[in-house]
PDB file of C-alpha atoms in Angstrom:
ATOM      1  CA  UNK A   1       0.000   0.000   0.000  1.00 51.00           C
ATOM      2  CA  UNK A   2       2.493   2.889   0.882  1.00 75.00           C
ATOM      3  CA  UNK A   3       1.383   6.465   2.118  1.00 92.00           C
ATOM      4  CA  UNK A   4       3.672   9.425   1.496  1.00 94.00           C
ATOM      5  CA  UNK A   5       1.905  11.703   4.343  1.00 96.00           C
ATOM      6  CA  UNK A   6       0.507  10.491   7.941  1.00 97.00           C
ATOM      7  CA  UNK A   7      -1.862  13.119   9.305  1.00 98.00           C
ATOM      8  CA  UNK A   8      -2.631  13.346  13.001  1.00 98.00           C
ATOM      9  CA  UNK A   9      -5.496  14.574  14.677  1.00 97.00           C
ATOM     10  CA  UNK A  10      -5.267  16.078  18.252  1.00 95.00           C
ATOM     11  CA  UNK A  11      -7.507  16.426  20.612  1.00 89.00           C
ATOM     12  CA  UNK A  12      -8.092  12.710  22.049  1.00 89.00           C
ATOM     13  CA  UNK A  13      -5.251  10.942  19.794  1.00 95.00           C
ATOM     14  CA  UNK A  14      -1.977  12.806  20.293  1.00 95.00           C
ATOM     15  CA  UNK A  15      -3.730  14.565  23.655  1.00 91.00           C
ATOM     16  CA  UNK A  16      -6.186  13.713  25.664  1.00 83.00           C
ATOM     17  CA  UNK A  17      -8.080  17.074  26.006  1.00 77.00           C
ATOM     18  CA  UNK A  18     -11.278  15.431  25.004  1.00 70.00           C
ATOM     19  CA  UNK A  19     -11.415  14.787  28.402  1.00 74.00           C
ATOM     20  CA  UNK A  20     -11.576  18.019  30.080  1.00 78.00           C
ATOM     21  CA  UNK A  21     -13.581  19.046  27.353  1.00 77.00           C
ATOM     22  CA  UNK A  22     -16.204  16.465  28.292  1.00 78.00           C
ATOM     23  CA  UNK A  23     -16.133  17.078  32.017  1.00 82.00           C
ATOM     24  CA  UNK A  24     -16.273  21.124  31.351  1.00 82.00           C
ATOM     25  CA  UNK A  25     -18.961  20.468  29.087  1.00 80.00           C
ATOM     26  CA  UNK A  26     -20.886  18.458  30.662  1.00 83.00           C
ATOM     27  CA  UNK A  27     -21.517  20.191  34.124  1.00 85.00           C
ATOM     28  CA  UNK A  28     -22.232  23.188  32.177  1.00 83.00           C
ATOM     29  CA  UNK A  29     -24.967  21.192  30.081  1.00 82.00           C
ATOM     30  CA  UNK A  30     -26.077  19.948  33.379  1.00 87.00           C
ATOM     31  CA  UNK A  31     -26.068  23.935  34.779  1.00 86.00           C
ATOM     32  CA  UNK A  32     -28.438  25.002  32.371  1.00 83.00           C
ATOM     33  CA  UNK A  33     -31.073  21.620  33.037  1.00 85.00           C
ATOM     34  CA  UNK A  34     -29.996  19.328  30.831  1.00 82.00           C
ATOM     35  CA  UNK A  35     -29.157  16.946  33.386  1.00 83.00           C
ATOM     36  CA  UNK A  36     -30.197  13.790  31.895  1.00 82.00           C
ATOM     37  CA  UNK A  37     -26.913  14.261  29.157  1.00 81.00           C
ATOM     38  CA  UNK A  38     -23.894  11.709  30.147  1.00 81.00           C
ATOM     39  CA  UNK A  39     -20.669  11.258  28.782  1.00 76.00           C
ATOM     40  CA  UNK A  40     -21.997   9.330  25.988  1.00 76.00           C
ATOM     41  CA  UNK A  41     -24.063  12.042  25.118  1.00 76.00           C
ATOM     42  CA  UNK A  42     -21.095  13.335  24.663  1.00 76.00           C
ATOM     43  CA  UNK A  43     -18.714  11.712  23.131  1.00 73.00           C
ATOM     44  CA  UNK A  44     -21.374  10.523  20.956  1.00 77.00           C
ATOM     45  CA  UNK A  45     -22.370  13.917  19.292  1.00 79.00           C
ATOM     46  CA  UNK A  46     -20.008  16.406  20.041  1.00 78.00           C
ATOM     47  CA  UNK A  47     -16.469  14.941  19.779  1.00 72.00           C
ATOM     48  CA  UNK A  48     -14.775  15.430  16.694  1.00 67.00           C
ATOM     49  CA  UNK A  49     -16.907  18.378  15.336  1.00 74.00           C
ATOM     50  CA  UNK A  50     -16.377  22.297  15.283  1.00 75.00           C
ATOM     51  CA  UNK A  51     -17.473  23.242  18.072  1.00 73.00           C
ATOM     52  CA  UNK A  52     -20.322  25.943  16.195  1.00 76.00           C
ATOM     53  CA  UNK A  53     -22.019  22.746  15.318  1.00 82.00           C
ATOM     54  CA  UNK A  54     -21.059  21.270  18.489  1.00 81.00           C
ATOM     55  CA  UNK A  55     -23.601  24.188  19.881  1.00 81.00           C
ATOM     56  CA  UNK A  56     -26.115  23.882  17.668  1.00 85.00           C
ATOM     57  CA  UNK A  57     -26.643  20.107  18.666  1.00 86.00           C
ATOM     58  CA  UNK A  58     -26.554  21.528  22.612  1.00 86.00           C
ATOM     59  CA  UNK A  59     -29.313  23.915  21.744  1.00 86.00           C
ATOM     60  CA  UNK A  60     -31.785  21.691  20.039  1.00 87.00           C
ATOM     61  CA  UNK A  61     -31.308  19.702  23.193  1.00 83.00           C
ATOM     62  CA  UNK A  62     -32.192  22.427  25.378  1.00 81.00           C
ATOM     63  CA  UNK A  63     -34.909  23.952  23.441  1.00 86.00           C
ATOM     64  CA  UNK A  64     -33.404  27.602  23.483  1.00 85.00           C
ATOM     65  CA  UNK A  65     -30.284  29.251  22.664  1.00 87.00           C
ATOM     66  CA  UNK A  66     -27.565  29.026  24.400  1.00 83.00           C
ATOM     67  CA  UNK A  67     -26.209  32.319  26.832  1.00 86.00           C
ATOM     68  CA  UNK A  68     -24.139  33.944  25.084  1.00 85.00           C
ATOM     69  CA  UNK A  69     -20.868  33.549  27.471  1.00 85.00           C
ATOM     70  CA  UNK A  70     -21.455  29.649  27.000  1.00 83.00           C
ATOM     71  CA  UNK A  71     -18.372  29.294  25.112  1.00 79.00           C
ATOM     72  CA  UNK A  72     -16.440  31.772  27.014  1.00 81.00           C
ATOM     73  CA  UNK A  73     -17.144  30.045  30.211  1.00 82.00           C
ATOM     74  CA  UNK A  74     -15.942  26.436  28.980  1.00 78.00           C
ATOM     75  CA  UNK A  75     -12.956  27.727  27.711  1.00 75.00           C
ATOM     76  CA  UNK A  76     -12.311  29.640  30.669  1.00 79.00           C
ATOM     77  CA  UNK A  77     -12.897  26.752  32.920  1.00 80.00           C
ATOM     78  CA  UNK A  78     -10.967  24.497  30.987  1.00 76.00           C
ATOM     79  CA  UNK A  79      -7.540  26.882  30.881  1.00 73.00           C
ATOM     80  CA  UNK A  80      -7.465  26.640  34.099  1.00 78.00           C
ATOM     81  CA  UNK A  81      -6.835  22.875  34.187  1.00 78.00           C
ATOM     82  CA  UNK A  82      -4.959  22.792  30.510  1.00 74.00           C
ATOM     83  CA  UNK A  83      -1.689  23.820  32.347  1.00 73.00           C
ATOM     84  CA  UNK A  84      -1.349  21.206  34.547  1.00 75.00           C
ATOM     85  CA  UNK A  85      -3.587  18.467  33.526  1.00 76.00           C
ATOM     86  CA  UNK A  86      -2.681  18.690  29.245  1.00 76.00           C
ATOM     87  CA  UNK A  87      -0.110  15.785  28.835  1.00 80.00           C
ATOM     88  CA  UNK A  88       0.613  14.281  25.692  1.00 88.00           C
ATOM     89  CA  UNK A  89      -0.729  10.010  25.385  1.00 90.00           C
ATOM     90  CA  UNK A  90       1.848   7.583  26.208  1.00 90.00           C
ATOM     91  CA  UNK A  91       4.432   6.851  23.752  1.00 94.00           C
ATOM     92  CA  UNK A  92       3.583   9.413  21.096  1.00 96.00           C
ATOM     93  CA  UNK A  93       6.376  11.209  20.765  1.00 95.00           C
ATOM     94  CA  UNK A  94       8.672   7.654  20.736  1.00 95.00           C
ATOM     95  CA  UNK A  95       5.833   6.285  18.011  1.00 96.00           C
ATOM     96  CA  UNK A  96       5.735   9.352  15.692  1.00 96.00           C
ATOM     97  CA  UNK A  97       9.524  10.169  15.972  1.00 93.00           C
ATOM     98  CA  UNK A  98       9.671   6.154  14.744  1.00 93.00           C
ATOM     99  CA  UNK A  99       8.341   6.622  11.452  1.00 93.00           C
ATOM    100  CA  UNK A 100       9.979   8.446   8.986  1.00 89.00           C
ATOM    101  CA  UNK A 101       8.886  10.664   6.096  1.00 92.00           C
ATOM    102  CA  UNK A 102       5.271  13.622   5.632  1.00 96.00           C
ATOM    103  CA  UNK A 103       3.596  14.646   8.565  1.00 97.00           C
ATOM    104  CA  UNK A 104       1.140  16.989  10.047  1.00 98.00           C
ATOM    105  CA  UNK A 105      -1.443  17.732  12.557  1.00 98.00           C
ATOM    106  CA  UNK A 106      -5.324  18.343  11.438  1.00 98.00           C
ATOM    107  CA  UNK A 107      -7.642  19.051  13.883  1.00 96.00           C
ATOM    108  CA  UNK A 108     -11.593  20.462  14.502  1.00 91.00           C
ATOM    109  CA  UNK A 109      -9.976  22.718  17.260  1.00 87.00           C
ATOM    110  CA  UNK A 110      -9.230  26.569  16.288  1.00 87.00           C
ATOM    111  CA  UNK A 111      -5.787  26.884  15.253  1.00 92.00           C
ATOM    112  CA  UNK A 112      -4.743  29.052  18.334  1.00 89.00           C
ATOM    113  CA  UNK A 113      -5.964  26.851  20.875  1.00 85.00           C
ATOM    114  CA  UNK A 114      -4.517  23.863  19.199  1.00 90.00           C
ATOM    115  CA  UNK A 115      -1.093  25.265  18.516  1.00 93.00           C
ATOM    116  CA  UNK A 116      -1.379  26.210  22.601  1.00 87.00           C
ATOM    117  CA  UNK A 117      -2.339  22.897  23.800  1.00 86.00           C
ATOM    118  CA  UNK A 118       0.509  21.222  21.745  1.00 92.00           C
ATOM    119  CA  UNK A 119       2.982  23.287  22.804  1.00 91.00           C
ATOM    120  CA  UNK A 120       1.857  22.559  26.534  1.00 87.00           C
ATOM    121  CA  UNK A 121       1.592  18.685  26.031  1.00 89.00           C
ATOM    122  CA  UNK A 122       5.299  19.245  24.460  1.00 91.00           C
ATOM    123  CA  UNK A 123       4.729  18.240  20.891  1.00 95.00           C
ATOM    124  CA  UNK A 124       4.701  20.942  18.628  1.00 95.00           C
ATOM    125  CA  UNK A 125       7.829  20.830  17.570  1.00 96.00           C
ATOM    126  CA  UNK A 126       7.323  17.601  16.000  1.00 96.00           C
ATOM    127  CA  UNK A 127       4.933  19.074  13.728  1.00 97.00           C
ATOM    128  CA  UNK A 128       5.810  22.635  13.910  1.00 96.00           C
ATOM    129  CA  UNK A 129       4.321  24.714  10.805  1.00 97.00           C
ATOM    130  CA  UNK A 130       2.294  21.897   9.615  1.00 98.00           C
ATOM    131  CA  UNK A 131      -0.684  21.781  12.174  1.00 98.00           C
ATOM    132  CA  UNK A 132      -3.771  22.691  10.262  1.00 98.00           C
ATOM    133  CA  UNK A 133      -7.705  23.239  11.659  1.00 96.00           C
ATOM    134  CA  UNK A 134     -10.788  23.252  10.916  1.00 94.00           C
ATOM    135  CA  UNK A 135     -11.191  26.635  11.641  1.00 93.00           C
ATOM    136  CA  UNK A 136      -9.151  27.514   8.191  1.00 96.00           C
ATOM    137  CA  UNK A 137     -11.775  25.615   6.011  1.00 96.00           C
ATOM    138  CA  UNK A 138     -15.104  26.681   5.030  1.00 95.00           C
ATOM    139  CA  UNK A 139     -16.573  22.961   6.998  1.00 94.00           C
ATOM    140  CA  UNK A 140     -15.350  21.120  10.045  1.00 92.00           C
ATOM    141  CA  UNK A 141     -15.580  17.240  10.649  1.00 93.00           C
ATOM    142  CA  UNK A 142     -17.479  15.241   9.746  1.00 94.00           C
ATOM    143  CA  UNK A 143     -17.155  16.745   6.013  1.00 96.00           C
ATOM    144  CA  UNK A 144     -13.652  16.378   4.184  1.00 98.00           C
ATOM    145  CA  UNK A 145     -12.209  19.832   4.232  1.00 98.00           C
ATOM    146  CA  UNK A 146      -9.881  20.168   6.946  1.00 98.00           C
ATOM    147  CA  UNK A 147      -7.906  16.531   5.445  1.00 98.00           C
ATOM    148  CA  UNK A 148      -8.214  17.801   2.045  1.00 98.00           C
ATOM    149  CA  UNK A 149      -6.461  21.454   3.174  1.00 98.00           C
ATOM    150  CA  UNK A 150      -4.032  19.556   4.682  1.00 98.00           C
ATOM    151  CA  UNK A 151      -3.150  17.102   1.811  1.00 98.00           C
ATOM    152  CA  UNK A 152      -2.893  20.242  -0.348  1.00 98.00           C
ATOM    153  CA  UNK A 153      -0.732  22.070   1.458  1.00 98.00           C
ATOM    154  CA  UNK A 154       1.458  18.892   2.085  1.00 98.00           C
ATOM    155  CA  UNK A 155       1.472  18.439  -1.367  1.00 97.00           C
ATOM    156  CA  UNK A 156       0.260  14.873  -1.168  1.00 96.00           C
ATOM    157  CA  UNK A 157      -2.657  13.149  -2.960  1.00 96.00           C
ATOM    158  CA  UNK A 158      -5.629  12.107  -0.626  1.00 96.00           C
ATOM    159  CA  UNK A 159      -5.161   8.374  -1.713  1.00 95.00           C
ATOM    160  CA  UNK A 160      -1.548   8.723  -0.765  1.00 95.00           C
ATOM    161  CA  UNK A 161      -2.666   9.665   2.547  1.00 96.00           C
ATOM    162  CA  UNK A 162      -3.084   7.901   6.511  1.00 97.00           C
ATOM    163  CA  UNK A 163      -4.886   9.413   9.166  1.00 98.00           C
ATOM    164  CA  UNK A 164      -5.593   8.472  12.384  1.00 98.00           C
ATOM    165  CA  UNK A 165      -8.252   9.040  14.416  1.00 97.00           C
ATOM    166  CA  UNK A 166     -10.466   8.579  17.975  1.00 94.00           C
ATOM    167  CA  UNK A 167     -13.448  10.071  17.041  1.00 91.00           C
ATOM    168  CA  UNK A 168     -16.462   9.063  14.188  1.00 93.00           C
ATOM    169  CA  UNK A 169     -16.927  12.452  12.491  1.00 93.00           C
ATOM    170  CA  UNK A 170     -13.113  12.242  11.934  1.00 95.00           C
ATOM    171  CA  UNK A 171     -13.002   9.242  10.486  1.00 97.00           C
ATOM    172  CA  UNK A 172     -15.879   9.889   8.150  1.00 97.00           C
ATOM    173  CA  UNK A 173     -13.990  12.947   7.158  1.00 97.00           C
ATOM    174  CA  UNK A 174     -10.514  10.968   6.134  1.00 98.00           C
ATOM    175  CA  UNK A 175     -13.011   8.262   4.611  1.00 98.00           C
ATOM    176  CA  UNK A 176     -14.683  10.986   2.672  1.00 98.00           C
ATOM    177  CA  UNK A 177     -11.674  12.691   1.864  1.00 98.00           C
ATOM    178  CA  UNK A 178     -10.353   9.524   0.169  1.00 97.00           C
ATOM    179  CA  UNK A 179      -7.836   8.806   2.783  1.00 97.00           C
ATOM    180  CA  UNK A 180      -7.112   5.255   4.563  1.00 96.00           C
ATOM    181  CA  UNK A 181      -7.570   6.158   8.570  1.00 97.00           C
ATOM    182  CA  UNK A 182      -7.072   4.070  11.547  1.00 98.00           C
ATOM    183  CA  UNK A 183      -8.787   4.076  14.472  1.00 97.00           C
ATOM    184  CA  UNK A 184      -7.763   4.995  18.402  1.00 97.00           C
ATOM    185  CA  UNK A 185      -9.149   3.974  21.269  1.00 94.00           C
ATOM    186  CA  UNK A 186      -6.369   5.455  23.979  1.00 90.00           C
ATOM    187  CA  UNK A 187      -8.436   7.559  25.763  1.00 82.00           C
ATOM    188  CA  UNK A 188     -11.744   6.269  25.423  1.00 78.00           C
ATOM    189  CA  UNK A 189     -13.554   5.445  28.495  1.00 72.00           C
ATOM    190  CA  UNK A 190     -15.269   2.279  26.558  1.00 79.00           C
ATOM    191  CA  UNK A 191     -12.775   1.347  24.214  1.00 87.00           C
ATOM    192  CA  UNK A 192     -15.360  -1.838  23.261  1.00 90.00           C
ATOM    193  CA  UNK A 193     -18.191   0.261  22.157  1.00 87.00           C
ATOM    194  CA  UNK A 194     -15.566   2.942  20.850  1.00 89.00           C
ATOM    195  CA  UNK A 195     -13.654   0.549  18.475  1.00 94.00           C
ATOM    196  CA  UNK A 196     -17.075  -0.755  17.157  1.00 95.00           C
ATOM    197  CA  UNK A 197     -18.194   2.410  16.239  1.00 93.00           C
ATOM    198  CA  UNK A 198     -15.085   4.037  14.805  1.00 96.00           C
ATOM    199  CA  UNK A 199     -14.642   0.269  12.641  1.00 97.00           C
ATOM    200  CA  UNK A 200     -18.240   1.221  11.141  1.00 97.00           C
ATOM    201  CA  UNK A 201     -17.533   4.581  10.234  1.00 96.00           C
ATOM    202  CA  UNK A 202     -14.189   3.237   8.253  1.00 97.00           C
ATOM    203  CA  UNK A 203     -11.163   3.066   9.957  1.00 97.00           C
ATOM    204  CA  UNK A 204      -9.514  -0.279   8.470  1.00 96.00           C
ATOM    205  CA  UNK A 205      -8.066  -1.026  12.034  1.00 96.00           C
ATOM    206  CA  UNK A 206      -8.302  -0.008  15.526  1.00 97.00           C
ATOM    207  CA  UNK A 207      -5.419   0.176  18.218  1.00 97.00           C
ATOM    208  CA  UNK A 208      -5.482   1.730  21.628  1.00 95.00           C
ATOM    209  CA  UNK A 209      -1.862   2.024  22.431  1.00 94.00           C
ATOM    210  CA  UNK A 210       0.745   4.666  20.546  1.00 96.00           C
ATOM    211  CA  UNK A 211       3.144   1.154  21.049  1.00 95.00           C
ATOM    212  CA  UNK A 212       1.344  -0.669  18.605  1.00 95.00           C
ATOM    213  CA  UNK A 213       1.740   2.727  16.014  1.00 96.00           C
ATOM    214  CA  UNK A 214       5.031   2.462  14.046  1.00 95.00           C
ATOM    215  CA  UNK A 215       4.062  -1.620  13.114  1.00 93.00           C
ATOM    216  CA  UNK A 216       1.223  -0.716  12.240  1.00 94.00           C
ATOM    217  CA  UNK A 217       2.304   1.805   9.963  1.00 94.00           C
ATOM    218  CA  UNK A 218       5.200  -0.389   8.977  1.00 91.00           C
ATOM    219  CA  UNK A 219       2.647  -3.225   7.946  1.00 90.00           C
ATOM    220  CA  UNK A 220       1.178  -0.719   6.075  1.00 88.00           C
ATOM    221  CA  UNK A 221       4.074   0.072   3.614  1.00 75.00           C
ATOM    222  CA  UNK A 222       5.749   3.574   5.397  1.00 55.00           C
ATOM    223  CA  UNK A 223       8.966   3.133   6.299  1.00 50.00           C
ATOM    224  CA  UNK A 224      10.562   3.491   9.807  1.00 48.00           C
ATOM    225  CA  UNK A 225      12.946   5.918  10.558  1.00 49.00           C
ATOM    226  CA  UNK A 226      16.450   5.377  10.411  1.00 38.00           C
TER     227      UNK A 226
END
């Protein structure tokens, strides 16, 4: 097979902010009544998307709009846990310094909050310029446009192309892009359920461990790194 470009996502692969995000989230759901949402409420429909569509979702929920310091309050809340609580997964910088040749970071987070929470989980510079959001295309996850920015400015070609991914609107996105993704399962608190969902949605194989990455890539047809 062969792929001349791997591209990362973030949030819940190479760091697990997903899970601040979630517990932020969700007692502020649960502040303005919606107190029968649970984690997999979730992880189930707002993981992996911008998070403008991530409110929408929250607000047909609730029946009204949202205040409008919602946003500013969860990201306020979780900054003050990012600094000491933002580490990256185990093993990812061993696993991605393993395997040579392309790659770059694409993520549904805005591309000043993402370059921040790299640079605190100590892993920017391994992808340092090419970290690309969501927030530079005109659609975020689950549509193709954030992959298909970042092929483009790689200079690779979508079928030359290997993502990986922990969330479903992700992989839909590399799978509609045209790209071969794997799945991850590190940080999810039901990696079962998780690794049956992200299989359906595309990814060709699932792992849960940043150990497992460079073989898996290897068996693949990258090469390691000298």
């Amino acid at each position: 097979m062969g792929f001349d470009l791997i591209i990362y996502d973030c949030d819940g692969t190479l760091i697990d902010t997903e899970t601040l995000y979630g517990e932020v989230s969700l007692a502020a759901c649960h502040a303005l009544g919606l107190t029968e949402w649970t984690l997999d409420h979730y992880v189930d429909q707002i993981v992996g998307i911008p998070w403008s569509d991530g409110v929408r979702i929250i607000e047909a929920a609730h029946g009204r709009p949202l205040p409008a310091d919602f946003e500013t309050r969860i990201e306020e809340a979780v900054a003050l846990r990012l600094q000491n609580e933002v580490r990256a997964l185990p093993g990812v910088r061993e696993a991605v310094d393993a395997i040579a040749g392309l790659r770059c970071v694409a993520s549904s987070t805005s591309l000043a909050p993402l370059r921040r929470n790299l640079g605190i989980a100590g892993l920017v510079d391994l992808f340092d310029p090419h970290i690309f959001s969501a927030s530079q295309v005109a659609r975020g996850k689950p549509h193709p446009d954030v992959f298909l920015f970042a092929s483009d400015q790689m200079g690779v070609a979508p079928r030359n192309c290997l993502v990986i991914e922990d969330s479903v609107p992700g992989v839909l996105a590399a799978r509609a892009a045209g790209m071969t993704v794997i799945g991850f399962t590190g940080v999810s608190h039901d990696k079962q359920r998780s690794a049956a969902r992200l299989s359906e949605a595309g990814a060709v194989q699932v792992i849960d461990d940043f150990g497992l990455w460079p073989d898996v890539v290897a068996g693949l047809g990258a090469p390691a790194a000298a």
